[in-house]
CHARMM-style PDB file with segment names, atoms N, HN, CA, C and O in Angstrom:
ATOM      1  N   MET     1     102.685 111.393  95.392  1.00  0.00      PROA
ATOM      2  CA  MET     1     103.739 110.751  96.112  1.00  0.00      PROA
ATOM      3  C   MET     1     103.396 110.773  97.601  1.00  0.00      PROA
ATOM      4  O   MET     1     102.890 111.762  98.131  1.00  0.00      PROA
ATOM      5  N   LYS     2     103.681 109.676  98.237  1.00  0.00      PROA
ATOM      6  HN  LYS     2     104.092 108.873  97.806  1.00  0.00      PROA
ATOM      7  CA  LYS     2     103.499 109.595  99.678  1.00  0.00      PROA
ATOM      8  C   LYS     2     104.875 109.493 100.309  1.00  0.00      PROA
ATOM      9  O   LYS     2     105.658 108.611  99.957  1.00  0.00      PROA
ATOM     10  N   ILE     3     105.177 110.396 101.248  1.00  0.00      PROA
ATOM     11  HN  ILE     3     104.541 111.113 101.535  1.00  0.00      PROA
ATOM     12  CA  ILE     3     106.466 110.373 101.943  1.00  0.00      PROA
ATOM     13  C   ILE     3     106.237 109.952 103.387  1.00  0.00      PROA
ATOM     14  O   ILE     3     105.423 110.536 104.104  1.00  0.00      PROA
ATOM     15  N   THR     4     106.970 108.930 103.793  1.00  0.00      PROA
ATOM     16  HN  THR     4     107.631 108.456 103.211  1.00  0.00      PROA
ATOM     17  CA  THR     4     106.884 108.411 105.148  1.00  0.00      PROA
ATOM     18  C   THR     4     108.253 108.557 105.794  1.00  0.00      PROA
ATOM     19  O   THR     4     109.273 108.348 105.138  1.00  0.00      PROA
ATOM     20  N   GLU     5     108.286 108.910 107.061  1.00  0.00      PROA
ATOM     21  HN  GLU     5     107.457 109.080 107.594  1.00  0.00      PROA
ATOM     22  CA  GLU     5     109.552 108.975 107.783  1.00  0.00      PROA
ATOM     23  C   GLU     5     109.461 108.073 108.997  1.00  0.00      PROA
ATOM     24  O   GLU     5     108.509 108.144 109.773  1.00  0.00      PROA
ATOM     25  N   PHE     6     110.482 107.210 109.153  1.00  0.00      PROA
ATOM     26  HN  PHE     6     111.256 107.153 108.522  1.00  0.00      PROA
ATOM     27  CA  PHE     6     110.525 106.287 110.277  1.00  0.00      PROA
ATOM     28  C   PHE     6     111.943 106.217 110.776  1.00  0.00      PROA
ATOM     29  O   PHE     6     112.849 105.834 110.036  1.00  0.00      PROA
ATOM     30  N   ASN     7     112.147 106.587 112.032  1.00  0.00      PROA
ATOM     31  HN  ASN     7     111.411 106.898 112.633  1.00  0.00      PROA
ATOM     32  CA  ASN     7     113.479 106.563 112.654  1.00  0.00      PROA
ATOM     33  C   ASN     7     114.518 107.288 111.800  1.00  0.00      PROA
ATOM     34  O   ASN     7     115.637 106.804 111.633  1.00  0.00      PROA
ATOM     35  N   GLY     8     114.146 108.440 111.264  1.00  0.00      PROA
ATOM     36  HN  GLY     8     113.236 108.833 111.399  1.00  0.00      PROA
ATOM     37  CA  GLY     8     115.061 109.253 110.493  1.00  0.00      PROA
ATOM     38  C   GLY     8     115.270 108.818 109.054  1.00  0.00      PROA
ATOM     39  O   GLY     8     116.087 109.409 108.348  1.00  0.00      PROA
ATOM     40  N   THR     9     114.557 107.804 108.604  1.00  0.00      PROA
ATOM     41  HN  THR     9     113.893 107.324 109.177  1.00  0.00      PROA
ATOM     42  CA  THR     9     114.654 107.321 107.229  1.00  0.00      PROA
ATOM     43  C   THR     9     113.423 107.777 106.460  1.00  0.00      PROA
ATOM     44  O   THR     9     112.299 107.428 106.819  1.00  0.00      PROA
ATOM     45  N   ARG    10     113.629 108.550 105.408  1.00  0.00      PROA
ATOM     46  HN  ARG    10     114.543 108.834 105.116  1.00  0.00      PROA
ATOM     47  CA  ARG    10     112.521 108.999 104.570  1.00  0.00      PROA
ATOM     48  C   ARG    10     112.351 108.042 103.401  1.00  0.00      PROA
ATOM     49  O   ARG    10     113.315 107.680 102.727  1.00  0.00      PROA
ATOM     50  N   ILE    11     111.099 107.636 103.172  1.00  0.00      PROA
ATOM     51  HN  ILE    11     110.315 107.930 103.720  1.00  0.00      PROA
ATOM     52  CA  ILE    11     110.769 106.747 102.083  1.00  0.00      PROA
ATOM     53  C   ILE    11     109.662 107.392 101.256  1.00  0.00      PROA
ATOM     54  O   ILE    11     108.609 107.751 101.784  1.00  0.00      PROA
ATOM     55  N   CYS    12     109.908 107.536  99.965  1.00  0.00      PROA
ATOM     56  HN  CYS    12     110.763 107.244  99.536  1.00  0.00      PROA
ATOM     57  CA  CYS    12     108.938 108.089  99.026  1.00  0.00      PROA
ATOM     58  C   CYS    12     108.335 106.946  98.224  1.00  0.00      PROA
ATOM     59  O   CYS    12     109.057 106.175  97.592  1.00  0.00      PROA
ATOM     60  N   VAL    13     107.027 106.838  98.248  1.00  0.00      PROA
ATOM     61  HN  VAL    13     106.440 107.464  98.761  1.00  0.00      PROA
ATOM     62  CA  VAL    13     106.328 105.864  97.411  1.00  0.00      PROA
ATOM     63  C   VAL    13     105.711 106.657  96.265  1.00  0.00      PROA
ATOM     64  O   VAL    13     104.760 107.414  96.455  1.00  0.00      PROA
ATOM     65  N   LEU    14     106.265 106.470  95.084  1.00  0.00      PROA
ATOM     66  HN  LEU    14     107.038 105.855  94.930  1.00  0.00      PROA
ATOM     67  CA  LEU    14     105.877 107.283  93.939  1.00  0.00      PROA
ATOM     68  C   LEU    14     104.642 106.726  93.247  1.00  0.00      PROA
ATOM     69  O   LEU    14     104.503 105.517  93.066  1.00  0.00      PROA
ATOM     70  N   ALA    15     103.745 107.637  92.862  1.00  0.00      PROA
ATOM     71  HN  ALA    15     103.858 108.620  93.010  1.00  0.00      PROA
ATOM     72  CA  ALA    15     102.569 107.297  92.053  1.00  0.00      PROA
ATOM     73  C   ALA    15     102.980 107.370  90.576  1.00  0.00      PROA
ATOM     74  O   ALA    15     104.129 107.677  90.257  1.00  0.00      PROA
ATOM     75  N   ASP    16     102.045 107.090  89.700  1.00  0.00      PROA
ATOM     76  HN  ASP    16     101.112 106.841  89.959  1.00  0.00      PROA
ATOM     77  CA  ASP    16     102.332 107.014  88.258  1.00  0.00      PROA
ATOM     78  C   ASP    16     102.994 108.253  87.687  1.00  0.00      PROA
ATOM     79  O   ASP    16     103.930 108.127  86.897  1.00  0.00      PROA
ATOM     80  N   ASN    17     102.547 109.439  88.052  1.00  0.00      PROA
ATOM     81  HN  ASN    17     101.786 109.541  88.694  1.00  0.00      PROA
ATOM     82  CA  ASN    17     103.067 110.665  87.443  1.00  0.00      PROA
ATOM     83  C   ASN    17     104.146 111.355  88.253  1.00  0.00      PROA
ATOM     84  O   ASN    17     104.594 112.434  87.865  1.00  0.00      PROA
ATOM     85  N   ASP    18     104.582 110.774  89.366  1.00  0.00      PROA
ATOM     86  HN  ASP    18     104.218 109.897  89.680  1.00  0.00      PROA
ATOM     87  CA  ASP    18     105.626 111.371  90.202  1.00  0.00      PROA
ATOM     88  C   ASP    18     106.998 111.138  89.585  1.00  0.00      PROA
ATOM     89  O   ASP    18     107.209 110.198  88.819  1.00  0.00      PROA
ATOM     90  N   LYS    19     107.913 112.014  89.939  1.00  0.00      PROA
ATOM     91  HN  LYS    19     107.742 112.778  90.561  1.00  0.00      PROA
ATOM     92  CA  LYS    19     109.295 111.922  89.438  1.00  0.00      PROA
ATOM     93  C   LYS    19     110.253 111.764  90.609  1.00  0.00      PROA
ATOM     94  O   LYS    19     110.033 112.322  91.685  1.00  0.00      PROA
ATOM     95  N   LEU    20     111.316 111.001  90.392  1.00  0.00      PROA
ATOM     96  HN  LEU    20     111.495 110.548  89.518  1.00  0.00      PROA
ATOM     97  CA  LEU    20     112.324 110.785  91.444  1.00  0.00      PROA
ATOM     98  C   LEU    20     112.961 112.096  91.895  1.00  0.00      PROA
ATOM     99  O   LEU    20     113.408 112.205  93.036  1.00  0.00      PROA
ATOM    100  N   THR    21     113.007 113.078  91.019  1.00  0.00      PROA
ATOM    101  HN  THR    21     112.644 112.989  90.091  1.00  0.00      PROA
ATOM    102  CA  THR    21     113.601 114.367  91.380  1.00  0.00      PROA
ATOM    103  C   THR    21     112.803 115.088  92.458  1.00  0.00      PROA
ATOM    104  O   THR    21     113.292 116.054  93.044  1.00  0.00      PROA
ATOM    105  N   GLN    22     111.580 114.635  92.729  1.00  0.00      PROA
ATOM    106  HN  GLN    22     111.182 113.850  92.253  1.00  0.00      PROA
ATOM    107  CA  GLN    22     110.760 115.222  93.774  1.00  0.00      PROA
ATOM    108  C   GLN    22     111.094 114.647  95.159  1.00  0.00      PROA
ATOM    109  O   GLN    22     110.655 115.178  96.179  1.00  0.00      PROA
ATOM    110  N   CYS    23     111.861 113.578  95.183  1.00  0.00      PROA
ATOM    111  HN  CYS    23     112.218 113.147  94.355  1.00  0.00      PROA
ATOM    112  CA  CYS    23     112.216 112.952  96.460  1.00  0.00      PROA
ATOM    113  C   CYS    23     113.311 113.757  97.146  1.00  0.00      PROA
ATOM    114  O   CYS    23     114.207 114.275  96.479  1.00  0.00      PROA
ATOM    115  N   PRO    24     113.249 113.871  98.484  1.00  0.00      PROA
ATOM    116  CA  PRO    24     114.297 114.591  99.204  1.00  0.00      PROA
ATOM    117  C   PRO    24     115.664 113.886  99.066  1.00  0.00      PROA
ATOM    118  O   PRO    24     115.742 112.674  98.868  1.00  0.00      PROA
ATOM    119  N   GLU    25     116.720 114.680  99.176  1.00  0.00      PROA
ATOM    120  HN  GLU    25     116.657 115.665  99.337  1.00  0.00      PROA
ATOM    121  CA  GLU    25     118.099 114.173  99.141  1.00  0.00      PROA
ATOM    122  C   GLU    25     118.288 113.106 100.225  1.00  0.00      PROA
ATOM    123  O   GLU    25     117.792 113.246 101.344  1.00  0.00      PROA
ATOM    124  N   CYS    26     119.009 112.046  99.876  1.00  0.00      PROA
ATOM    125  HN  CYS    26     119.412 111.932  98.968  1.00  0.00      PROA
ATOM    126  CA  CYS    26     119.334 110.938 100.806  1.00  0.00      PROA
ATOM    127  C   CYS    26     118.098 110.220 101.333  1.00  0.00      PROA
ATOM    128  O   CYS    26     118.074 109.796 102.489  1.00  0.00      PROA
ATOM    129  N   SER    27     117.085 110.080 100.509  1.00  0.00      PROA
ATOM    130  HN  SER    27     117.105 110.424  99.570  1.00  0.00      PROA
ATOM    131  CA  SER    27     115.903 109.334 100.900  1.00  0.00      PROA
ATOM    132  C   SER    27     115.844 108.043 100.078  1.00  0.00      PROA
ATOM    133  O   SER    27     116.603 107.857  99.126  1.00  0.00      PROA
ATOM    134  N   TYR    28     114.952 107.187 100.459  1.00  0.00      PROA
ATOM    135  HN  TYR    28     114.336 107.338 101.232  1.00  0.00      PROA
ATOM    136  CA  TYR    28     114.688 105.965  99.703  1.00  0.00      PROA
ATOM    137  C   TYR    28     113.421 106.176  98.904  1.00  0.00      PROA
ATOM    138  O   TYR    28     112.560 106.970  99.285  1.00  0.00      PROA
ATOM    139  N   ALA    29     113.307 105.464  97.796  1.00  0.00      PROA
ATOM    140  HN  ALA    29     114.006 104.819  97.487  1.00  0.00      PROA
ATOM    141  CA  ALA    29     112.112 105.580  96.966  1.00  0.00      PROA
ATOM    142  C   ALA    29     111.685 104.192  96.505  1.00  0.00      PROA
ATOM    143  O   ALA    29     112.510 103.295  96.330  1.00  0.00      PROA
ATOM    144  N   VAL    30     110.394 104.038  96.315  1.00  0.00      PROA
ATOM    145  HN  VAL    30     109.724 104.767  96.457  1.00  0.00      PROA
ATOM    146  CA  VAL    30     109.829 102.808  95.765  1.00  0.00      PROA
ATOM    147  C   VAL    30     109.000 103.209  94.555  1.00  0.00      PROA
ATOM    148  O   VAL    30     108.128 104.074  94.636  1.00  0.00      PROA
ATOM    149  N   ILE    31     109.291 102.560  93.428  1.00  0.00      PROA
ATOM    150  HN  ILE    31     109.999 101.857  93.362  1.00  0.00      PROA
ATOM    151  CA  ILE    31     108.518 102.814  92.229  1.00  0.00      PROA
ATOM    152  C   ILE    31     107.947 101.490  91.711  1.00  0.00      PROA
ATOM    153  O   ILE    31     108.516 100.422  91.932  1.00  0.00      PROA
ATOM    154  N   GLU    32     106.821 101.588  91.023  1.00  0.00      PROA
ATOM    155  HN  GLU    32     106.358 102.456  90.843  1.00  0.00      PROA
ATOM    156  CA  GLU    32     106.186 100.413  90.418  1.00  0.00      PROA
ATOM    157  C   GLU    32     106.429 100.473  88.921  1.00  0.00      PROA
ATOM    158  O   GLU    32     106.273 101.522  88.297  1.00  0.00      PROA
ATOM    159  N   ASP    33     106.814  99.336  88.348  1.00  0.00      PROA
ATOM    160  HN  ASP    33     106.942  98.483  88.855  1.00  0.00      PROA
ATOM    161  CA  ASP    33     107.049  99.266  86.901  1.00  0.00      PROA
ATOM    162  C   ASP    33     106.529  97.928  86.384  1.00  0.00      PROA
ATOM    163  O   ASP    33     107.057  96.870  86.726  1.00  0.00      PROA
ATOM    164  N   SER    34     105.505  97.989  85.571  1.00  0.00      PROA
ATOM    165  HN  SER    34     105.076  98.848  85.294  1.00  0.00      PROA
ATOM    166  CA  SER    34     104.934  96.793  84.945  1.00  0.00      PROA
ATOM    167  C   SER    34     104.528  95.734  85.954  1.00  0.00      PROA
ATOM    168  O   SER    34     104.720  94.540  85.723  1.00  0.00      PROA
ATOM    169  N   GLY    35     103.969  96.170  87.066  1.00  0.00      PROA
ATOM    170  HN  GLY    35     103.813  97.140  87.253  1.00  0.00      PROA
ATOM    171  CA  GLY    35     103.483  95.233  88.077  1.00  0.00      PROA
ATOM    172  C   GLY    35     104.526  94.773  89.078  1.00  0.00      PROA
ATOM    173  O   GLY    35     104.214  93.971  89.958  1.00  0.00      PROA
ATOM    174  N   PHE    36     105.749  95.253  88.969  1.00  0.00      PROA
ATOM    175  HN  PHE    36     106.002  95.904  88.254  1.00  0.00      PROA
ATOM    176  CA  PHE    36     106.801  94.920  89.922  1.00  0.00      PROA
ATOM    177  C   PHE    36     107.299  96.200  90.586  1.00  0.00      PROA
ATOM    178  O   PHE    36     107.051  97.301  90.094  1.00  0.00      PROA
ATOM    179  N   TYR    37     107.998  96.050  91.700  1.00  0.00      PROA
ATOM    180  HN  TYR    37     108.200  95.156  92.100  1.00  0.00      PROA
ATOM    181  CA  TYR    37     108.466  97.193  92.474  1.00  0.00      PROA
ATOM    182  C   TYR    37     109.979  97.207  92.550  1.00  0.00      PROA
ATOM    183  O   TYR    37     110.626  96.160  92.566  1.00  0.00      PROA
ATOM    184  N   VAL    38     110.536  98.416  92.598  1.00  0.00      PROA
ATOM    185  HN  VAL    38     110.011  99.267  92.586  1.00  0.00      PROA
ATOM    186  CA  VAL    38     111.975  98.615  92.696  1.00  0.00      PROA
ATOM    187  C   VAL    38     112.231  99.557  93.869  1.00  0.00      PROA
ATOM    188  O   VAL    38     111.569 100.586  93.998  1.00  0.00      PROA
ATOM    189  N   SER    39     113.189  99.207  94.722  1.00  0.00      PROA
ATOM    190  HN  SER    39     113.728  98.371  94.617  1.00  0.00      PROA
ATOM    191  CA  SER    39     113.610 100.057  95.838  1.00  0.00      PROA
ATOM    192  C   SER    39     114.887 100.774  95.442  1.00  0.00      PROA
ATOM    193  O   SER    39     115.828 100.162  94.938  1.00  0.00      PROA
ATOM    194  N   LEU    40     114.909 102.084  95.675  1.00  0.00      PROA
ATOM    195  HN  LEU    40     114.145 102.582  96.085  1.00  0.00      PROA
ATOM    196  CA  LEU    40     116.043 102.918  95.255  1.00  0.00      PROA
ATOM    197  C   LEU    40     116.526 103.793  96.398  1.00  0.00      PROA
ATOM    198  O   LEU    40     115.779 104.093  97.329  1.00  0.00      PROA
ATOM    199  N   PHE    41     117.797 104.202  96.313  1.00  0.00      PROA
ATOM    200  HN  PHE    41     118.405 103.958  95.557  1.00  0.00      PROA
ATOM    201  CA  PHE    41     118.347 105.204  97.212  1.00  0.00      PROA
ATOM    202  C   PHE    41     118.622 106.439  96.375  1.00  0.00      PROA
ATOM    203  O   PHE    41     119.328 106.364  95.369  1.00  0.00      PROA
ATOM    204  N   VAL    42     118.070 107.578  96.783  1.00  0.00      PROA
ATOM    205  HN  VAL    42     117.497 107.639  97.600  1.00  0.00      PROA
ATOM    206  CA  VAL    42     118.177 108.818  96.023  1.00  0.00      PROA
ATOM    207  C   VAL    42     119.260 109.695  96.653  1.00  0.00      PROA
ATOM    208  O   VAL    42     119.184 110.050  97.829  1.00  0.00      PROA
ATOM    209  N   ILE    43     120.260 110.033  95.854  1.00  0.00      PROA
ATOM    210  HN  ILE    43     120.322 109.744  94.899  1.00  0.00      PROA
ATOM    211  CA  ILE    43     121.332 110.909  96.334  1.00  0.00      PROA
ATOM    212  C   ILE    43     121.790 111.789  95.165  1.00  0.00      PROA
ATOM    213  O   ILE    43     122.046 111.304  94.063  1.00  0.00      PROA
ATOM    214  N   GLY    44     121.881 113.061  95.431  1.00  0.00      PROA
ATOM    215  HN  GLY    44     121.673 113.455  96.326  1.00  0.00      PROA
ATOM    216  CA  GLY    44     122.220 113.993  94.357  1.00  0.00      PROA
ATOM    217  C   GLY    44     121.159 113.946  93.278  1.00  0.00      PROA
ATOM    218  O   GLY    44     119.967 113.920  93.582  1.00  0.00      PROA
ATOM    219  N   GLY    45     121.564 113.934  92.056  1.00  0.00      PROA
ATOM    220  HN  GLY    45     122.533 113.955  91.809  1.00  0.00      PROA
ATOM    221  CA  GLY    45     120.628 113.841  90.946  1.00  0.00      PROA
ATOM    222  C   GLY    45     120.463 112.405  90.438  1.00  0.00      PROA
ATOM    223  O   GLY    45     119.978 112.185  89.329  1.00  0.00      PROA
ATOM    224  N   GLU    46     120.867 111.441  91.251  1.00  0.00      PROA
ATOM    225  HN  GLU    46     121.261 111.620  92.152  1.00  0.00      PROA
ATOM    226  CA  GLU    46     120.841 110.044  90.841  1.00  0.00      PROA
ATOM    227  C   GLU    46     120.031 109.193  91.812  1.00  0.00      PROA
ATOM    228  O   GLU    46     119.807 109.567  92.963  1.00  0.00      PROA
ATOM    229  N   ALA    47     119.602 108.042  91.315  1.00  0.00      PROA
ATOM    230  HN  ALA    47     119.784 107.738  90.380  1.00  0.00      PROA
ATOM    231  CA  ALA    47     118.911 107.059  92.150  1.00  0.00      PROA
ATOM    232  C   ALA    47     119.547 105.704  91.896  1.00  0.00      PROA
ATOM    233  O   ALA    47     119.658 105.265  90.751  1.00  0.00      PROA
ATOM    234  N   TRP    48     119.960 105.051  92.954  1.00  0.00      PROA
ATOM    235  HN  TRP    48     119.870 105.407  93.884  1.00  0.00      PROA
ATOM    236  CA  TRP    48     120.651 103.762  92.859  1.00  0.00      PROA
ATOM    237  C   TRP    48     119.735 102.669  93.387  1.00  0.00      PROA
ATOM    238  O   TRP    48     119.166 102.788  94.472  1.00  0.00      PROA
ATOM    239  N   THR    49     119.600 101.610  92.613  1.00  0.00      PROA
ATOM    240  HN  THR    49     120.062 101.512  91.731  1.00  0.00      PROA
ATOM    241  CA  THR    49     118.803 100.482  93.067  1.00  0.00      PROA
ATOM    242  C   THR    49     119.515  99.797  94.243  1.00  0.00      PROA
ATOM    243  O   THR    49     120.741  99.682  94.245  1.00  0.00      PROA
ATOM    244  N   ILE    50     118.763  99.353  95.218  1.00  0.00      PROA
ATOM    245  HN  ILE    50     117.767  99.446  95.217  1.00  0.00      PROA
ATOM    246  CA  ILE    50     119.380  98.679  96.362  1.00  0.00      PROA
ATOM    247  C   ILE    50     119.208  97.165  96.295  1.00  0.00      PROA
ATOM    248  O   ILE    50     119.635  96.438  97.192  1.00  0.00      PROA
ATOM    249  N   HSD    51     118.572  96.700  95.211  1.00  0.00      PROA
ATOM    250  HN  HSD    51     118.226  97.290  94.482  1.00  0.00      PROA
ATOM    251  CA  HSD    51     118.395  95.270  95.010  1.00  0.00      PROA
ATOM    252  C   HSD    51     118.293  95.036  93.518  1.00  0.00      PROA
ATOM    253  O   HSD    51     117.567  95.759  92.837  1.00  0.00      PROA
ATOM    254  N   ARG    52     118.985  94.065  92.995  1.00  0.00      PROA
ATOM    255  HN  ARG    52     119.575  93.477  93.548  1.00  0.00      PROA
ATOM    256  CA  ARG    52     119.017  93.895  91.541  1.00  0.00      PROA
ATOM    257  C   ARG    52     117.766  93.229  90.975  1.00  0.00      PROA
ATOM    258  O   ARG    52     117.506  93.339  89.776  1.00  0.00      PROA
ATOM    259  N   ASP    53     116.999  92.553  91.794  1.00  0.00      PROA
ATOM    260  HN  ASP    53     117.209  92.464  92.767  1.00  0.00      PROA
ATOM    261  CA  ASP    53     115.793  91.874  91.302  1.00  0.00      PROA
ATOM    262  C   ASP    53     114.558  92.736  91.517  1.00  0.00      PROA
ATOM    263  O   ASP    53     114.489  93.520  92.463  1.00  0.00      PROA
ATOM    264  N   LEU    54     113.588  92.581  90.629  1.00  0.00      PROA
ATOM    265  HN  LEU    54     113.644  91.944  89.860  1.00  0.00      PROA
ATOM    266  CA  LEU    54     112.294  93.238  90.814  1.00  0.00      PROA
ATOM    267  C   LEU    54     111.546  92.522  91.933  1.00  0.00      PROA
ATOM    268  O   LEU    54     111.672  91.309  92.099  1.00  0.00      PROA
ATOM    269  N   LEU    55     110.779  93.270  92.683  1.00  0.00      PROA
ATOM    270  HN  LEU    55     110.676  94.256  92.548  1.00  0.00      PROA
ATOM    271  CA  LEU    55     110.030  92.715  93.804  1.00  0.00      PROA
ATOM    272  C   LEU    55     108.555  92.656  93.442  1.00  0.00      PROA
ATOM    273  O   LEU    55     108.049  93.526  92.734  1.00  0.00      PROA
ATOM    274  N   SER    56     107.865  91.631  93.927  1.00  0.00      PROA
ATOM    275  HN  SER    56     108.276  90.924  94.503  1.00  0.00      PROA
ATOM    276  CA  SER    56     106.489  91.395  93.493  1.00  0.00      PROA
ATOM    277  C   SER    56     105.442  92.250  94.217  1.00  0.00      PROA
ATOM    278  O   SER    56     104.339  92.433  93.701  1.00  0.00      PROA
ATOM    279  N   THR    57     105.768  92.775  95.402  1.00  0.00      PROA
ATOM    280  HN  THR    57     106.663  92.626  95.821  1.00  0.00      PROA
ATOM    281  CA  THR    57     104.779  93.581  96.126  1.00  0.00      PROA
ATOM    282  C   THR    57     105.435  94.838  96.712  1.00  0.00      PROA
ATOM    283  O   THR    57     106.649  94.912  96.903  1.00  0.00      PROA
ATOM    284  N   LEU    58     104.584  95.804  96.982  1.00  0.00      PROA
ATOM    285  HN  LEU    58     103.597  95.744  96.827  1.00  0.00      PROA
ATOM    286  CA  LEU    58     105.054  97.032  97.655  1.00  0.00      PROA
ATOM    287  C   LEU    58     105.606  96.704  99.028  1.00  0.00      PROA
ATOM    288  O   LEU    58     106.593  97.297  99.463  1.00  0.00      PROA
ATOM    289  N   GLU    59     104.981  95.774  99.704  1.00  0.00      PROA
ATOM    290  HN  GLU    59     104.179  95.292  99.351  1.00  0.00      PROA
ATOM    291  CA  GLU    59     105.438  95.386 101.037  1.00  0.00      PROA
ATOM    292  C   GLU    59     106.842  94.793 100.989  1.00  0.00      PROA
ATOM    293  O   GLU    59     107.660  95.065 101.867  1.00  0.00      PROA
ATOM    294  N   ASP    60     107.126  93.987  99.974  1.00  0.00      PROA
ATOM    295  HN  ASP    60     106.462  93.766  99.260  1.00  0.00      PROA
ATOM    296  CA  ASP    60     108.479  93.441  99.817  1.00  0.00      PROA
ATOM    297  C   ASP    60     109.506  94.547  99.619  1.00  0.00      PROA
ATOM    298  O   ASP    60     110.601  94.496 100.180  1.00  0.00      PROA
ATOM    299  N   ALA    61     109.146  95.545  98.819  1.00  0.00      PROA
ATOM    300  HN  ALA    61     108.257  95.586  98.363  1.00  0.00      PROA
ATOM    301  CA  ALA    61     110.058  96.669  98.566  1.00  0.00      PROA
ATOM    302  C   ALA    61     110.316  97.462  99.843  1.00  0.00      PROA
ATOM    303  O   ALA    61     111.449  97.857 100.116  1.00  0.00      PROA
ATOM    304  N   LEU    62     109.255  97.695 100.628  1.00  0.00      PROA
ATOM    305  HN  LEU    62     108.334  97.374 100.407  1.00  0.00      PROA
ATOM    306  CA  LEU    62     109.420  98.412 101.899  1.00  0.00      PROA
ATOM    307  C   LEU    62     110.197  97.585 102.914  1.00  0.00      PROA
ATOM    308  O   LEU    62     111.001  98.126 103.673  1.00  0.00      PROA
ATOM    309  N   ASP    63     109.961  96.280 102.930  1.00  0.00      PROA
ATOM    310  HN  ASP    63     109.308  95.840 102.313  1.00  0.00      PROA
ATOM    311  CA  ASP    63     110.700  95.392 103.834  1.00  0.00      PROA
ATOM    312  C   ASP    63     112.201  95.407 103.502  1.00  0.00      PROA
ATOM    313  O   ASP    63     113.042  95.366 104.401  1.00  0.00      PROA
ATOM    314  N   LEU    64     112.521  95.464 102.224  1.00  0.00      PROA
ATOM    315  HN  LEU    64     111.839  95.497 101.494  1.00  0.00      PROA
ATOM    316  CA  LEU    64     113.913  95.507 101.811  1.00  0.00      PROA
ATOM    317  C   LEU    64     114.605  96.769 102.349  1.00  0.00      PROA
ATOM    318  O   LEU    64     115.736  96.703 102.831  1.00  0.00      PROA
ATOM    319  N   ILE    65     113.932  97.894 102.263  1.00  0.00      PROA
ATOM    320  HN  ILE    65     113.014  97.948 101.872  1.00  0.00      PROA
ATOM    321  CA  ILE    65     114.495  99.143 102.802  1.00  0.00      PROA
ATOM    322  C   ILE    65     114.647  99.029 104.315  1.00  0.00      PROA
ATOM    323  O   ILE    65     115.682  99.404 104.867  1.00  0.00      PROA
ATOM    324  N   ALA    66     113.623  98.515 104.985  1.00  0.00      PROA
ATOM    325  HN  ALA    66     112.783  98.211 104.537  1.00  0.00      PROA
ATOM    326  CA  ALA    66     113.676  98.365 106.434  1.00  0.00      PROA
ATOM    327  C   ALA    66     114.818  97.441 106.852  1.00  0.00      PROA
ATOM    328  O   ALA    66     115.525  97.720 107.821  1.00  0.00      PROA
ATOM    329  N   GLU    67     114.993  96.366 106.135  1.00  0.00      PROA
ATOM    330  HN  GLU    67     114.419  96.139 105.348  1.00  0.00      PROA
ATOM    331  CA  GLU    67     116.085  95.421 106.425  1.00  0.00      PROA
ATOM    332  C   GLU    67     117.447  96.100 106.245  1.00  0.00      PROA
ATOM    333  O   GLU    67     118.338  95.960 107.083  1.00  0.00      PROA
ATOM    334  N   ARG    68     117.587  96.822 105.160  1.00  0.00      PROA
ATOM    335  HN  ARG    68     116.863  96.935 104.479  1.00  0.00      PROA
ATOM    336  CA  ARG    68     118.855  97.511 104.868  1.00  0.00      PROA
ATOM    337  C   ARG    68     119.179  98.553 105.913  1.00  0.00      PROA
ATOM    338  O   ARG    68     120.345  98.716 106.273  1.00  0.00      PROA
ATOM    339  N   ARG    69     118.191  99.258 106.408  1.00  0.00      PROA
ATOM    340  HN  ARG    69     117.243  99.125 106.116  1.00  0.00      PROA
ATOM    341  CA  ARG    69     118.389 100.337 107.377  1.00  0.00      PROA
ATOM    342  C   ARG    69     118.308  99.852 108.821  1.00  0.00      PROA
ATOM    343  O   ARG    69     118.508 100.645 109.741  1.00  0.00      PROA
ATOM    344  N   GLY    70     118.024  98.584 109.040  1.00  0.00      PROA
ATOM    345  HN  GLY    70     117.861  97.940 108.292  1.00  0.00      PROA
ATOM    346  CA  GLY    70     117.923  98.049 110.392  1.00  0.00      PROA
ATOM    347  C   GLY    70     116.719  98.591 111.130  1.00  0.00      PROA
ATOM    348  O   GLY    70     116.792  98.849 112.332  1.00  0.00      PROA
ATOM    349  N   LEU    71     115.593  98.770 110.417  1.00  0.00      PROA
ATOM    350  HN  LEU    71     115.534  98.560 109.441  1.00  0.00      PROA
ATOM    351  CA  LEU    71     114.410  99.375 111.020  1.00  0.00      PROA
ATOM    352  C   LEU    71     113.479  98.376 111.658  1.00  0.00      PROA
ATOM    353  O   LEU    71     112.511  98.764 112.312  1.00  0.00      PROA
ATOM    354  N   PHE    72     113.751  97.086 111.482  1.00  0.00      PROA
ATOM    355  HN  PHE    72     114.537  96.770 110.951  1.00  0.00      PROA
ATOM    356  CA  PHE    72     112.894  96.086 112.120  1.00  0.00      PROA
ATOM    357  C   PHE    72     113.094  96.154 113.615  1.00  0.00      PROA
ATOM    358  O   PHE    72     114.226  96.199 114.095  1.00  0.00      PROA
ATOM    359  N   VAL    73     112.006  96.161 114.350  1.00  0.00      PROA
ATOM    360  HN  VAL    73     111.086  96.124 113.960  1.00  0.00      PROA
ATOM    361  CA  VAL    73     112.095  96.189 115.818  1.00  0.00      PROA
ATOM    362  C   VAL    73     111.503  94.971 116.418  1.00  0.00      PROA
ATOM    363  OT1 VAL    73     111.493  94.827 117.640  1.00  0.00      PROA
TER     364      VAL     73
END
């Protein structure tokens, strides 16, 4: 797992064998499933998707988190 922090927002990019439970509380996570990416918000023991559609690239998933958090400068 790779954890990145930008302007107080933690984003975990999970590899194949990583688990969402390894992500810090109140962080965002990106997972790959069958060639598509999903952006999630991790809180408590749960992870909530922040977009209902699968995304085609990792960059799209990260852009979605940045857009949601207002991280674009």
